[in-house]
Each structure stands twice: as C-alpha cells, then as structure tokens.
Short mmCIF file of C-alpha atoms in Angstrom, two decimals:
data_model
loop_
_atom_site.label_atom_id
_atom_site.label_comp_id
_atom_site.label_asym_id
_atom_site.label_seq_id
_atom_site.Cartn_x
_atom_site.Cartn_y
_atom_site.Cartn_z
CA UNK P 1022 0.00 0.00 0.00
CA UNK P 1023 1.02 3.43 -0.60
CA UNK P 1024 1.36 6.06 2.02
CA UNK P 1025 -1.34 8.42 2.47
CA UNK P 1026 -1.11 11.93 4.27
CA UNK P 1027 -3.35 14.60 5.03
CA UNK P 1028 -2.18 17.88 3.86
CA UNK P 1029 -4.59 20.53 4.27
CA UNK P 1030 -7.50 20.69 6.38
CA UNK P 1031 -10.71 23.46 7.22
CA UNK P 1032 -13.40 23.49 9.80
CA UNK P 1033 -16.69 26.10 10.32
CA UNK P 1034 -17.79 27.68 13.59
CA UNK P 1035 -19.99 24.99 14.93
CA UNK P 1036 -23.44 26.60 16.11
CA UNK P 1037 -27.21 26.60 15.29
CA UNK P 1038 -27.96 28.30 12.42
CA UNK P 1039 -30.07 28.67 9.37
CA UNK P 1040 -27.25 27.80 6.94
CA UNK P 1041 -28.17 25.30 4.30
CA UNK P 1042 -26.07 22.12 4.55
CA UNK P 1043 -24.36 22.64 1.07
CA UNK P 1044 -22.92 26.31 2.33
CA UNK P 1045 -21.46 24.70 5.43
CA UNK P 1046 -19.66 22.52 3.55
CA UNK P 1047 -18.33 24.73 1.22
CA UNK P 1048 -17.01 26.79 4.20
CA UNK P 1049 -15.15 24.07 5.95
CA UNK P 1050 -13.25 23.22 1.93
CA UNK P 1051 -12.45 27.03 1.15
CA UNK P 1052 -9.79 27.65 3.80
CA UNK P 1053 -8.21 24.28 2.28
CA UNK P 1054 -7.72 25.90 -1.02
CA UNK P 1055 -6.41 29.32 0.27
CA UNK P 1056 -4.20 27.50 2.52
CA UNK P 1057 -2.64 25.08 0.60
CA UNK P 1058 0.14 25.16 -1.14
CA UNK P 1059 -0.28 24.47 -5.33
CA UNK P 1060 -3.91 22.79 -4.28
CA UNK P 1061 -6.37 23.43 -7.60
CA UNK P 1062 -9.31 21.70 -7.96
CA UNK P 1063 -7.96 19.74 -10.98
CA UNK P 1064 -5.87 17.96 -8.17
CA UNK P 1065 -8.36 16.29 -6.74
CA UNK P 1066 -9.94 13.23 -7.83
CA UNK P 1067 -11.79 12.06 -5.61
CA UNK P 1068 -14.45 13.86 -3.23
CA UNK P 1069 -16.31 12.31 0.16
CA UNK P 1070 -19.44 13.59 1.50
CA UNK P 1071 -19.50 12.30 5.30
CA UNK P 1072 -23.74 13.43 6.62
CA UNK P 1073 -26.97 11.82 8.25
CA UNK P 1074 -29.00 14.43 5.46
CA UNK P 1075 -30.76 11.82 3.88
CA UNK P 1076 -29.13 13.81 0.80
CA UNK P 1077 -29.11 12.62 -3.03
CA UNK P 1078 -25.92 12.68 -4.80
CA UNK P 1079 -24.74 15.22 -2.59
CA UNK P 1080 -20.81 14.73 -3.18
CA UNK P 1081 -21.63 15.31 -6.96
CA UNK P 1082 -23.58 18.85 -6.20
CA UNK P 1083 -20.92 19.69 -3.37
CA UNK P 1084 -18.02 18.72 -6.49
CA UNK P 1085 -19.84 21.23 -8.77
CA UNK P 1086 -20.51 23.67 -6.81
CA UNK P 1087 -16.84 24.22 -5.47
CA UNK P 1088 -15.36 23.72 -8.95
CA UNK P 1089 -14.08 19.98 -9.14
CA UNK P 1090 -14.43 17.21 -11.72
CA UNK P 1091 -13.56 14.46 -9.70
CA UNK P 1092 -13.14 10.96 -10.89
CA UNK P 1093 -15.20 8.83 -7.87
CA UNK P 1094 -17.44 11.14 -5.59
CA UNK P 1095 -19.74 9.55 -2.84
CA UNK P 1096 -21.65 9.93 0.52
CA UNK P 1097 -20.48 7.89 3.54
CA UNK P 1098 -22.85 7.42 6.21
CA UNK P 1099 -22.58 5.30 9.64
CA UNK P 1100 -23.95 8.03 12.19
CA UNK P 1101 -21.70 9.18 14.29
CA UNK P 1102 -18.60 7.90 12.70
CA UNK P 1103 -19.55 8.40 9.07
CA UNK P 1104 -16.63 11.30 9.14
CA UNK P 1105 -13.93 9.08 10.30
CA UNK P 1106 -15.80 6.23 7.58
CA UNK P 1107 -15.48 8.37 4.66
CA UNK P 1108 -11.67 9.35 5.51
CA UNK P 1109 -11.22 5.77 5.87
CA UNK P 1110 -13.01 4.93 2.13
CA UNK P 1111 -10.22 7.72 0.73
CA UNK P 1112 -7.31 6.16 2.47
CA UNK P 1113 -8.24 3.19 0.64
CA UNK P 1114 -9.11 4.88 -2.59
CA UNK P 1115 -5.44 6.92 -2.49
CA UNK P 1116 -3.39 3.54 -0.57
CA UNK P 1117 -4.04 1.42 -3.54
CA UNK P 1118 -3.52 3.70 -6.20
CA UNK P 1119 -6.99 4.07 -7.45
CA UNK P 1120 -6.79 8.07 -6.55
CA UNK P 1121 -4.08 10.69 -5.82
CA UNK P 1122 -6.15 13.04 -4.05
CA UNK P 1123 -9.14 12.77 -2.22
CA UNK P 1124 -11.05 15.64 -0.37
CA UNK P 1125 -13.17 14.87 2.82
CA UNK P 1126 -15.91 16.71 4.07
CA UNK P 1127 -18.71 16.19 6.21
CA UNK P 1128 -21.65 18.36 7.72
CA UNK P 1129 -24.80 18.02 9.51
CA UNK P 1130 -27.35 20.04 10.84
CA UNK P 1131 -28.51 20.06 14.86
CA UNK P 1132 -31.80 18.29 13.39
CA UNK P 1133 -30.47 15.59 11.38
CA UNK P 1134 -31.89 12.27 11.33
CA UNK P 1135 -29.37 10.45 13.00
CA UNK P 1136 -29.28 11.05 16.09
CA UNK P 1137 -32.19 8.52 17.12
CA UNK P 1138 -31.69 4.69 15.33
CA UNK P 1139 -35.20 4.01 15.19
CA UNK P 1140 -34.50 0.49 13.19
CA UNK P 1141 -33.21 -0.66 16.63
CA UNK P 1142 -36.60 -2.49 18.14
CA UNK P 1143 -33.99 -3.73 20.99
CA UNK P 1144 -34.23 -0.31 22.60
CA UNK P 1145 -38.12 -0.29 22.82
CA UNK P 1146 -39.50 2.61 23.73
CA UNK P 1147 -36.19 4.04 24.89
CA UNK P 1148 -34.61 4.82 22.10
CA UNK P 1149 -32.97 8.38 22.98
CA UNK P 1150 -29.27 7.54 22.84
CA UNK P 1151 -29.67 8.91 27.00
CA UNK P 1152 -30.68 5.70 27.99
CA UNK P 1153 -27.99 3.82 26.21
CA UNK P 1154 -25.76 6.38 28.14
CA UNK P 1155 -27.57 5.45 31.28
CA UNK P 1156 -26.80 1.81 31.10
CA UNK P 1157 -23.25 2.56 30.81
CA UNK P 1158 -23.06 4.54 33.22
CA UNK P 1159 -25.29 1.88 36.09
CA UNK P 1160 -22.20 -0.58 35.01
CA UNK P 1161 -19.67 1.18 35.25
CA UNK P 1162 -20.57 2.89 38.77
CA UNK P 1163 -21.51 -0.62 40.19
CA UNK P 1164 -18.19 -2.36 39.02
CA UNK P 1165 -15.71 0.55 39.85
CA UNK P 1166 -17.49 2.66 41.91
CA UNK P 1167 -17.59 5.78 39.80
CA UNK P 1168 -19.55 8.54 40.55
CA UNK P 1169 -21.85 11.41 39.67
CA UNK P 1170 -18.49 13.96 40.31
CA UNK P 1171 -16.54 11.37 38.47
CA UNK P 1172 -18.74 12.02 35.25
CA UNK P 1173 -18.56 15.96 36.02
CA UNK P 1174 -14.90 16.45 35.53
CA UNK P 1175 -15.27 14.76 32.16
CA UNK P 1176 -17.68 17.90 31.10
CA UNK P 1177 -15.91 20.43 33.04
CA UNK P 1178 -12.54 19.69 31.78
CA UNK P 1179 -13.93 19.08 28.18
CA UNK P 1180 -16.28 22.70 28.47
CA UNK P 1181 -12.70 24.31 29.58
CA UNK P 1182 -10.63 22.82 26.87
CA UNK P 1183 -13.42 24.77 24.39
CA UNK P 1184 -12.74 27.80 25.59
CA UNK P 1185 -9.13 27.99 23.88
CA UNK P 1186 -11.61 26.38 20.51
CA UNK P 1187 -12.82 29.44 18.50
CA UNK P 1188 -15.16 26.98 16.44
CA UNK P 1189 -16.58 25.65 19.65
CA UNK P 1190 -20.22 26.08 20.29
CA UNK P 1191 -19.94 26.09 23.70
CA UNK P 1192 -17.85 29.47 24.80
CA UNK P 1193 -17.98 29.52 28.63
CA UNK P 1194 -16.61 27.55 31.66
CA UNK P 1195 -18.71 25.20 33.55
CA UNK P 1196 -18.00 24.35 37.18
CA UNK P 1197 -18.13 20.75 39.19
CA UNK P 1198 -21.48 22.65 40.72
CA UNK P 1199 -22.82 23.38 37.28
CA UNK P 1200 -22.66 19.93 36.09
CA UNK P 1201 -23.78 18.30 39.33
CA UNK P 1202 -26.90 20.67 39.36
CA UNK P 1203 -27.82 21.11 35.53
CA UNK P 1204 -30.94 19.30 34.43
CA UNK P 1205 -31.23 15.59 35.70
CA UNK P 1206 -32.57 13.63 32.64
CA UNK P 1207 -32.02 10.25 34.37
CA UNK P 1208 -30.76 8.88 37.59
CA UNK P 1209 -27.00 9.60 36.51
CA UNK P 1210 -26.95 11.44 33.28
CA UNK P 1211 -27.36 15.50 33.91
CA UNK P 1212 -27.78 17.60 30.65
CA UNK P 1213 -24.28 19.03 31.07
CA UNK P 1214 -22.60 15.17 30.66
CA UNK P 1215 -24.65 15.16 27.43
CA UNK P 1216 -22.83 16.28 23.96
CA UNK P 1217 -24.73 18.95 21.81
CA UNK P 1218 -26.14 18.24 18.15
CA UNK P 1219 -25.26 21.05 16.34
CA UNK P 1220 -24.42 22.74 12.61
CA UNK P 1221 -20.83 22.21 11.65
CA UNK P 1222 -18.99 21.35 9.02
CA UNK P 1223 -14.84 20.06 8.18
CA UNK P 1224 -12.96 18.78 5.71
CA UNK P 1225 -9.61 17.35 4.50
CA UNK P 1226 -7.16 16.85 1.68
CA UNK P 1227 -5.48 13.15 1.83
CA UNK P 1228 -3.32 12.14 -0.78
CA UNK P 1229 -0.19 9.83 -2.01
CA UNK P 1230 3.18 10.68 -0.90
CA UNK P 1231 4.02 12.28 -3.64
CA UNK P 1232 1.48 14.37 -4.56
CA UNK P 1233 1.83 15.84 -0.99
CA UNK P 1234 5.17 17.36 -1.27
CA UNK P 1235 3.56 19.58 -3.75
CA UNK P 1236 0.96 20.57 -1.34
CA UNK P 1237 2.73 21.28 1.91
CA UNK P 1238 6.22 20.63 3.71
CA UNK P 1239 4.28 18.98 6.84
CA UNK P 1240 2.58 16.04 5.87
CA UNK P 1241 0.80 14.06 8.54
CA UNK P 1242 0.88 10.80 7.78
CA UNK P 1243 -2.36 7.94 8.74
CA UNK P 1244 -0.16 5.12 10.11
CA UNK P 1245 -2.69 3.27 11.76
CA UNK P 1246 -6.64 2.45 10.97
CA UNK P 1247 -8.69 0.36 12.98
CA UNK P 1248 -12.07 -0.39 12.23
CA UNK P 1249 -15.04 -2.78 14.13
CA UNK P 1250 -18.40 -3.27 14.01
CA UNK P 1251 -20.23 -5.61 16.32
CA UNK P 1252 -23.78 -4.74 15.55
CA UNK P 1253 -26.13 -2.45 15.12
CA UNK P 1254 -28.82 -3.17 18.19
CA UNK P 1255 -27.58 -1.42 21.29
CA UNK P 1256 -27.94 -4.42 23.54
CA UNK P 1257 -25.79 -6.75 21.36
CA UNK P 1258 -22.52 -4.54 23.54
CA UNK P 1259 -22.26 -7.51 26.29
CA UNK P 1260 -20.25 -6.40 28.38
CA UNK P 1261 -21.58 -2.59 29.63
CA UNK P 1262 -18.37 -1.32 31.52
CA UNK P 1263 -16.41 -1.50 28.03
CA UNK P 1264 -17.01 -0.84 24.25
CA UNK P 1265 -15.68 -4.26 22.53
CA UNK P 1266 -15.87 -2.39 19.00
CA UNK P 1267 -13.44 0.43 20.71
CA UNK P 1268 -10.98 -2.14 22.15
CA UNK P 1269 -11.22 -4.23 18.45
CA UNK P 1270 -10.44 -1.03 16.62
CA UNK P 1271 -7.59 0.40 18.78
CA UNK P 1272 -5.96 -3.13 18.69
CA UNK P 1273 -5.70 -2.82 14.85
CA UNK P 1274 -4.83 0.76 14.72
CA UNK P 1275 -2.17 0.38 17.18
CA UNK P 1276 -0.53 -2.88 15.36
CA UNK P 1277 -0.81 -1.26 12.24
CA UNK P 1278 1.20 1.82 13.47
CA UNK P 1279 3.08 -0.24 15.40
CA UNK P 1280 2.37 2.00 18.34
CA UNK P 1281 1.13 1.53 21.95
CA UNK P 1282 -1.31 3.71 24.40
CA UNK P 1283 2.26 5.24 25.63
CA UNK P 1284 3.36 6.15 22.46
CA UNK P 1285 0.65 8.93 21.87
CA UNK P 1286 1.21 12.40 22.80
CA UNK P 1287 -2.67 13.39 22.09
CA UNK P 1288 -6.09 12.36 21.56
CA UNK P 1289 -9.54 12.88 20.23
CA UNK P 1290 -12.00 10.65 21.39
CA UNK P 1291 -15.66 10.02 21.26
CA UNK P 1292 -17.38 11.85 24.41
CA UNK P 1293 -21.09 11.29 23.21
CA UNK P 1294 -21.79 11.52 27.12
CA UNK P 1295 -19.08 11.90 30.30
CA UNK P 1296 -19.10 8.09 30.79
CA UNK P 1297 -17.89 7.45 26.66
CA UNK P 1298 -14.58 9.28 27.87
CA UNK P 1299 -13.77 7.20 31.03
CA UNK P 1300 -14.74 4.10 29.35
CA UNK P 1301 -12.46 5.08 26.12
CA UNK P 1302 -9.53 5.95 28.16
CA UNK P 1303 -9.61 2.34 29.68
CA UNK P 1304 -10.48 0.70 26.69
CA UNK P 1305 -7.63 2.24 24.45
CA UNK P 1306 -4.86 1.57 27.12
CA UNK P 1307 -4.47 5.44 28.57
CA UNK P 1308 -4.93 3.71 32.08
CA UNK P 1309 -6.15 0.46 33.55
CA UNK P 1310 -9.95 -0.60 34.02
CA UNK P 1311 -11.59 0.84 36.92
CA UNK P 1312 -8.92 4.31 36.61
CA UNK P 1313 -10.51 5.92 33.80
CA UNK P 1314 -12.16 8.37 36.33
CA UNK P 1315 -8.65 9.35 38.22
CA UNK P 1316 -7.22 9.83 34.36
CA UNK P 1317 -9.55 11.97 34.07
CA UNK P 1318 -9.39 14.02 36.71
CA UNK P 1319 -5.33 14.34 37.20
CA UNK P 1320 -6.04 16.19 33.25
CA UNK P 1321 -8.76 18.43 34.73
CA UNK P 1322 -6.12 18.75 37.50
CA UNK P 1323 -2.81 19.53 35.88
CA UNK P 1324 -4.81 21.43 33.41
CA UNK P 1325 -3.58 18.67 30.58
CA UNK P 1326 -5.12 19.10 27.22
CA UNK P 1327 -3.67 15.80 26.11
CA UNK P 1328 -7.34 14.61 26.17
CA UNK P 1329 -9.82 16.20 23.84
CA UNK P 1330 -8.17 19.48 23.43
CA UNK P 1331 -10.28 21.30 21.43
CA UNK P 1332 -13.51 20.28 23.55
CA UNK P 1333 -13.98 16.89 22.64
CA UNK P 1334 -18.10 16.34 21.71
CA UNK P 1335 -19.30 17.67 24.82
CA UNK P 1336 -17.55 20.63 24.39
CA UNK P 1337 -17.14 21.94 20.66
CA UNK P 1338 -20.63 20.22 20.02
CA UNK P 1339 -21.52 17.35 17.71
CA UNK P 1340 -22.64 17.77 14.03
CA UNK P 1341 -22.81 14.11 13.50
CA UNK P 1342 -21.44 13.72 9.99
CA UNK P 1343 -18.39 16.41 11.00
CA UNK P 1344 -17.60 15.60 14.01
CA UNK P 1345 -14.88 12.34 12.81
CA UNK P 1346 -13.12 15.04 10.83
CA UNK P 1347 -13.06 17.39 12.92
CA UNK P 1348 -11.53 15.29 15.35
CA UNK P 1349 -9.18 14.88 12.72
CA UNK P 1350 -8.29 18.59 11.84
CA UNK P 1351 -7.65 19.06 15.32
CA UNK P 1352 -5.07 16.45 15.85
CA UNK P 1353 -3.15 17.48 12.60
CA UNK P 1354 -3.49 20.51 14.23
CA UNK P 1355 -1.87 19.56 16.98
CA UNK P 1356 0.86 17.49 14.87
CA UNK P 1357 1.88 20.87 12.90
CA UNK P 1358 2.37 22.84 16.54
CA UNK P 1359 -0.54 24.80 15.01
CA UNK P 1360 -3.07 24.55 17.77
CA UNK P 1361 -2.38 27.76 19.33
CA UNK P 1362 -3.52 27.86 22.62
CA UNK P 1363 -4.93 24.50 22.78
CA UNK P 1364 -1.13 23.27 21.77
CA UNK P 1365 0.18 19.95 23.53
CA UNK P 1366 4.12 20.65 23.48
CA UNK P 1367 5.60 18.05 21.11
CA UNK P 1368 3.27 16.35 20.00
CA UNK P 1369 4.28 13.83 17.35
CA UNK P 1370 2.14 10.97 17.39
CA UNK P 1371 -2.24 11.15 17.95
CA UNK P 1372 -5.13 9.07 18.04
CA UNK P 1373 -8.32 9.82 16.53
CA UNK P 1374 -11.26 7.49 18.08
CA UNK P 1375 -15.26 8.11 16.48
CA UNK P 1376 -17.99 5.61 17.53
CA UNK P 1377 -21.73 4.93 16.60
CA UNK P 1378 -24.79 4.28 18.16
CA UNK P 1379 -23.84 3.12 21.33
CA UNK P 1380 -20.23 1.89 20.95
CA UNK P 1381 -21.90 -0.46 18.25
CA UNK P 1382 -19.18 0.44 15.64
CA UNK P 1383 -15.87 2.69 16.18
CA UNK P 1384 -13.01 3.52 14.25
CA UNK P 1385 -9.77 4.46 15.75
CA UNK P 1386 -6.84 6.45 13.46
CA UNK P 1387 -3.27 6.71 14.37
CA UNK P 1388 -1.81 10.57 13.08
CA UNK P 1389 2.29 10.81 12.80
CA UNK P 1390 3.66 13.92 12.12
CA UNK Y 95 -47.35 -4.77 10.02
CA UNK Y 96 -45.29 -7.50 10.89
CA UNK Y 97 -46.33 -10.29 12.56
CA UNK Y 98 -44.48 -9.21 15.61
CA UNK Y 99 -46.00 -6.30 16.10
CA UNK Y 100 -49.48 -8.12 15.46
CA UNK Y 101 -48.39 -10.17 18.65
CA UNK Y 102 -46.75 -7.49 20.55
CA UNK Y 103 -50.21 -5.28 20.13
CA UNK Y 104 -52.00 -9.13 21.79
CA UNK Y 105 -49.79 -8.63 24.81
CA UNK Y 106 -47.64 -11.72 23.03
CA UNK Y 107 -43.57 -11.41 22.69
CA UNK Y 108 -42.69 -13.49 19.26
CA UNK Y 109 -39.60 -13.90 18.01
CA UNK Y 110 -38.22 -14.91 14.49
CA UNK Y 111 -36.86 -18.30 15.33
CA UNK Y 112 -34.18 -20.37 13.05
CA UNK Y 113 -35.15 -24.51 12.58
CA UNK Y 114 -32.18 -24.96 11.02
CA UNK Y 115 -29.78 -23.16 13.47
CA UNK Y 116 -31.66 -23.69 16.41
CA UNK Y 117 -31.65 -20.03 17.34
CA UNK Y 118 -33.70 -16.95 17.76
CA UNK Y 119 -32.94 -14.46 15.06
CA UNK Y 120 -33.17 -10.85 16.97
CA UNK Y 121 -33.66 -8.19 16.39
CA UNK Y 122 -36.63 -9.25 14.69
CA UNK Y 123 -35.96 -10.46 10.24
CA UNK Y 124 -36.68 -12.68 7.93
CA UNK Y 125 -33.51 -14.24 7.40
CA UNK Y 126 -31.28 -16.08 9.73
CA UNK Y 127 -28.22 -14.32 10.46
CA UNK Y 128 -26.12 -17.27 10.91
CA UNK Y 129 -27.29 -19.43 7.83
CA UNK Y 130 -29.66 -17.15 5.82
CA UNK Y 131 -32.08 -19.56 5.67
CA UNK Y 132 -36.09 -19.02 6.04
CA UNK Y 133 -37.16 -18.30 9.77
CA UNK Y 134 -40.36 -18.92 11.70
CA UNK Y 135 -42.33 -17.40 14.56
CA UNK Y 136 -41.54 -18.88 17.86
CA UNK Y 137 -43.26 -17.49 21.32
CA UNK Y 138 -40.53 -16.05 23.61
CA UNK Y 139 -40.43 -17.03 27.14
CA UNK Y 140 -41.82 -14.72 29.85
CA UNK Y 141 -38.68 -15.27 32.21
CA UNK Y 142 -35.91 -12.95 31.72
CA UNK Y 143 -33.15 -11.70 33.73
CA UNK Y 144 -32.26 -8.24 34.37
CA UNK Y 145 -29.33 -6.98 32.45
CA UNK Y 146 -28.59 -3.56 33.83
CA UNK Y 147 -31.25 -1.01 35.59
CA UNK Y 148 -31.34 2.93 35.86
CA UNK Y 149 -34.09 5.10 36.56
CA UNK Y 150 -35.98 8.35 35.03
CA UNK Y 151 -38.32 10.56 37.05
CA UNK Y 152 -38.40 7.70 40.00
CA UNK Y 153 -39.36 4.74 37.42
CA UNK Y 154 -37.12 2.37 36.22
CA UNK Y 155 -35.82 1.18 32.73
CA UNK Y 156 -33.48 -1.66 32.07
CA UNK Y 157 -32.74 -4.20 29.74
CA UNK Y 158 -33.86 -7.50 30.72
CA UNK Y 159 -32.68 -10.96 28.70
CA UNK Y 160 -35.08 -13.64 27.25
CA UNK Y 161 -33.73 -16.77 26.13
CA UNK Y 162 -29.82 -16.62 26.77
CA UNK Y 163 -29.61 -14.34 23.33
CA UNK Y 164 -32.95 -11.50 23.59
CA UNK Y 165 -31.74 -8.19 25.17
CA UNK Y 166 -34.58 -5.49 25.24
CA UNK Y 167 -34.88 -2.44 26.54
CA UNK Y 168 -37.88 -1.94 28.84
CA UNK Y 169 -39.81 -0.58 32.17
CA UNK Y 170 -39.43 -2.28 35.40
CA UNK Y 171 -42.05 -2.28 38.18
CA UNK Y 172 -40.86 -3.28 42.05
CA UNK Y 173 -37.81 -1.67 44.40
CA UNK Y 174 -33.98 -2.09 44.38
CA UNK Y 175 -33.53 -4.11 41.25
CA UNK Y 176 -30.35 -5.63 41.27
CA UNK Y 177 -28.88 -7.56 37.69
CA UNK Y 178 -29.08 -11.06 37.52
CA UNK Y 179 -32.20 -11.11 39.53
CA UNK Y 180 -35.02 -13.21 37.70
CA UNK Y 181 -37.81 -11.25 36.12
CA UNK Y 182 -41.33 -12.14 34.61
CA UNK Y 183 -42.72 -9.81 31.46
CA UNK Y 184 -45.54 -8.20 32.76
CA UNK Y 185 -46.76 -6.85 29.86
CA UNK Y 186 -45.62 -6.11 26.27
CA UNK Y 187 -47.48 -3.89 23.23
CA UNK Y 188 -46.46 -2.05 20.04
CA UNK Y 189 -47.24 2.01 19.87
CA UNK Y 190 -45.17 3.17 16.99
CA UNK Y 191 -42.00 1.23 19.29
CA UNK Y 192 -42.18 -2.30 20.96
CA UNK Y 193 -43.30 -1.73 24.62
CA UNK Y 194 -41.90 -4.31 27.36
CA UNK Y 195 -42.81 -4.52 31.24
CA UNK Y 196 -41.23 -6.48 33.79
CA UNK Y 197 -41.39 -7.02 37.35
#
C-alpha cells in the first residue's frame, strides 16, 4: 500500500444556524484551497461527503458547486462515525492507487436524522441515545465505583478545553457545581454530561506521498486504521463497563502503526456523554480498568489538554457527519504545533477514536507527524 | 405490520426463530443471520433476567434478557432491582416502538 497523508485541512464555527447544509460545507473546503500550497481543484480526484442528510448525490452537487471534476465522488454514512468512515473509504481509494487526491468533508445540521436509530426495536420505547448512556453509566458505577463527580470532571474539563476552541459552540466555563446541578434527565446522566447536536462542518485533503510534497512541507501521515463493528442493536454490547468495537479497533490501529497507548502524545476521542470518555480511556490503554475516572481528573487537574483538546463532543458540540473530521483537523493541528492555545508541546504521534450508536461500531486512526 | 407487532399489540412477545440453526434471530428479520435460511415465529419465554437497571423521574428502565440471546430495553415495576435477579414480562405492546414490562 502506498502512504497516504493529510495535507490541508478546514473546519466552520460549529453553532445553530439557518445555513443550508451545502454552504457549510463549502465553508469548511475554502480555507483548504487558500491554505494550501499548489492545491487546484484539478488535483483532486476524488471527493467524500460524510452526513446523516438523507441527501441525493450530494458529493456530486458539493463537487460542482466548489469547482471539481472528480473521478469517484460519494456519501459515507454510519452516524456518528460516518466522518472518520469516509476518511477511511479515501485512504483506501489513495493507498491502492486508485486516486491521488481525495477531499473529505462532512456536515450536519442540529436536526439531522441520526441522532435517534429508530431500526433498533432492541431499545423499545427508549430509544434516545440517553438511555444507552444510562446503562453505561449503572455498570460502570456498580463495578468501579464511579460517581456522579466522576462524570462531572469529564464535562468540566472538556467545556474548559473549548474555551481555547474558537469553532466551539460552547464558549464559557462550567464548574463541578454546574454539572452536578444542571438538568437531571435520568438517575445519573445531567444535561451538562450530554454532547450537543449542532451545525458544523470540516474537511480534509489526503493524498499519495508524492502528490503531498507539492501541497505542503508537513505532511501528517495515517499510520494506523482500525475499524469494528459488532452490531447495530444497542444491547448486542455484552459487556456494559467497556465498548468491545473500541478495544477491536484500537488493537488494529495500534498494530498497524506499530504504536502503543504510551506512544501517543494526544487524543480525540468520542465523548457522546461523560461516561464514553472514562470508558475510552480504559479501553484504548491510557490507564487500567476501573482508573478511567482518576485519568480523568489528574487532566482536569494539571490542566492537561492531552485529552480532547479542542472540547472533545461535549464541548465543541456534535454535528454528527463532521464531528470524525473534525476530530481529525484538530489532531493534525496539533501534529503541525498549530493549535495555538490549545497546543500539547511536542506532539508527534495522535489518536483519533469516532464511535456509533452506542459503541456499536468505532473507528480508531493513528496521526504521525 | 409484521407479525411481531401483530403479537406485541395481543400482549404476546414473538420472536423470528431459526429450525435450522436452532436459534432466535433478533432483532426481529426474515432471514437467519447465521445461515440465511427461512425463519419462523416462535413465542418467547416470559422469564428474563435483568441486564442492567437505571431510573428516570423515579421509574425504572433496564434491559432485561429472554432466552440466553434476547436483550430489550424496557420498564421495570418493584424496588432495588439488582442484575441477575429473575424477572417475569408483565406486559408487552407495540405504539409506533415495541413496549416491554417487567417485574
């Protein structure tokens, strides 16, 4: 296979707004092309859509309508992961030589449809990912004793990391307090652990080795993809303190990258709700069962931004069909020392880790700068 | 309509049900997912065990297991449910989403 690198990258403000889907992803490819070095659209051959829309041949109108002819153009959809989905369909696309240069972009709007999986009869009549959320959460508390303020440094850490996010849609601190006292939906899930569906869009250039010393002079290379599905029915996950497609994934990404959980300077991962993060951390290695909660709070501690920097979900919001690649900017970010003041000094090597419905499928990417 | 909703809607839990492989197919189809062979109906057990429990406004919601292999998500009636413990389905029905009670 050949190499593949991402090379330029753009992201929108995410907030609520009456922008149509199509203009939101034009914004998140424009700062690509005035950024990038040499980039036309005659470079690119292949073009991703990543949404939940429920859109016809949407990468064909978004191709036209920002100026490219490209040779294979598709949507990707898988909920919440369908950004990290469709990067993975270009890697392959550009890896085996079928395309040069594939741009990525994905969007959705606060109301899109999938943020409920209504072909899941398994969840009854409690189908709202919160209850999903919930059961995670019982599990985890009875097994390791986590609690409530366990769950609240998760959103107060993640809420503070946003502040230093300019396309964040959440732009002000929450306290311990806050958390513990915002809206209860069920026994132990408050609105504050919850993530926020909102507009956003992002996008990416990936392409061959060497088309991408013509685009930039700091590649970051994708030197590890892991990918699992286990289902798609909530209560197939057996085992509720852990996400088996999360621990399936990171095992591949980390073999193919031939990296370990020690190895990587910083991370994006999946914070649908509080208890996604602490389960994560344990899954992907960070720290041992049972200590994802004291991970979490020695970050919120130290003030460490080695754990969803620019927000994570819960912070910086979650337009389903962007959120994978934004994940993604944000750790190139990182990789180029271009984060400002979200910045982890010397970062090298990061993980990108996007999950659906439940922990039901995840992919996990492994960034090198 | 599918014939499990008919049944749920009757206060009756059916379940697709595999001759060949010997197994309930669920959620609900009509192909096997091991052998992709024709399936039938097969009435599902009223025991169940409880899975994991949590609560909303005071009431409980959990998912409960039928049959070694059925996990559903449903209400609860009683006090301090614990997993493992045995349950009985109280009551099921279809309203637009399957509907399952236990206690």
């Amino acid at each position: 296979m050949k190499k593949v690198a991402i090379t330029a990258v753009g992201v929108t403000k995410f907030n609520k707004s009456e922008k149509p889907l199509e203009s939101m992803m034009l914004s998140s490819i424009r700062p690509i092309f005035e950024n990038a070095k040499n980039l036309e659209q005659d470079d690119i051959d292949v073009v991703l859509t990543s949404t939940n829309a429920n859109r016809n041949y949407l990468a064909n109108i978004i191709s036209e309508l920002s100026g490219i002819k490209p040779k294979i153009s598709h949507s990707v959809e898988s909920l919440c992961n369908s950004g990290t989905n469709s990067l993975v369909s270009a890697y392959a696309y550009v890896s085996s030589g079928l395309a040069d240069v594939a741009l990525v972009v994905g969007a959705d709007k606060a109301d899109n449809p999938g943020l409920v999986l209504n072909w899941d009869t398994s969840r009854g009549e409690y189908r709202h990912p919160i209850f999903w959320s919930s059961m995670f959460t019982s599990a985890h508390m009875r097994k390791y004793g986590t609690t409530l303020e366990d769950l609240a440094y998760v959103s107060v850490k993640n809420h503070r990391n946003a502040l230093d996010n300019p396309h964040a849609y959440f732009e002000k601190p929450f306290s311990i307090d806050d958390v513990m006292h915002s809206k209860r939906l069920t026994e132990n899930l408050r609105l504050l652990d919850c993530s926020m569906p909102c507009d956003g869009a992002a996008a990416v250039v990936i392409c061959s080795e060497e088309k991408a010393k013509k685009f930039t002079d700091m590649p970051i290379w994708i030197s590890g993809i892991g990918q699992k599905t286990i289902s798609a029915s909530f209560t197939k996950n057996n085992d509720l303190t852990s996400m088996e497609s999360t621990k399936s994934a990171v095992g591949d990404a980390y073999r193919m990258s031939n990296k370990v959980a020690g190895d990587i300077d910083v991370v994006e991962l999946h914070d649908a709700f509080s208890i996604c993060e602490i389960i994560e951390l344990e899954d992907m290695g960070f720290c041992q069962n049972g200590q994802g909660s004291k991970l979490v709070r020695d970050l919120h501690d130290t003030n460490n931004k080695k754990v969803n920097p620019r927000g994570g979900l819960i912070g910086a919001g979650h337009p389903l069909g962007a959120t994978g690649i934004a994940q993604v900017v944000e750790i190139c970010q990182q990789l180029s020392g271009k984060a400002g003041k979200r910045q982890v000094d010397g970062a090298q090597t990061g993980l990108v880790h996007n999950m659906s419905a439940g922990s039901t499928s995840s992919t996990v990417l492994v960034l090198e700068s | 309509m599918t014939r499990f909703e008919d049944e749920l809607r009757n206060n009756n839990f059916v379940c697709s049900y595999c001759m060949k492989c010997q197994h309930f197919v669920w959620p609900t189809s009509e192909f096997c997912n091991k052998c992709l062979g024709d399936v039938t109906w097969k009435q599902v057990s009223k025991d169940a065990k409880l899975v994991e429990v949590s609560s909303k406004n005071g009431k409980y919601f959990c998912i409960a297991e039928f049959e070694g292999n059925i996990r559903v998500f449903g209400s609860l009636l009683g006090n301090h449910p614990r997993p493992d413990q045995n349950l009985i389905l109280e009551k099921c029905s279809y309203d637009e989403r399957p509907q399952f009670v236990f206690k």
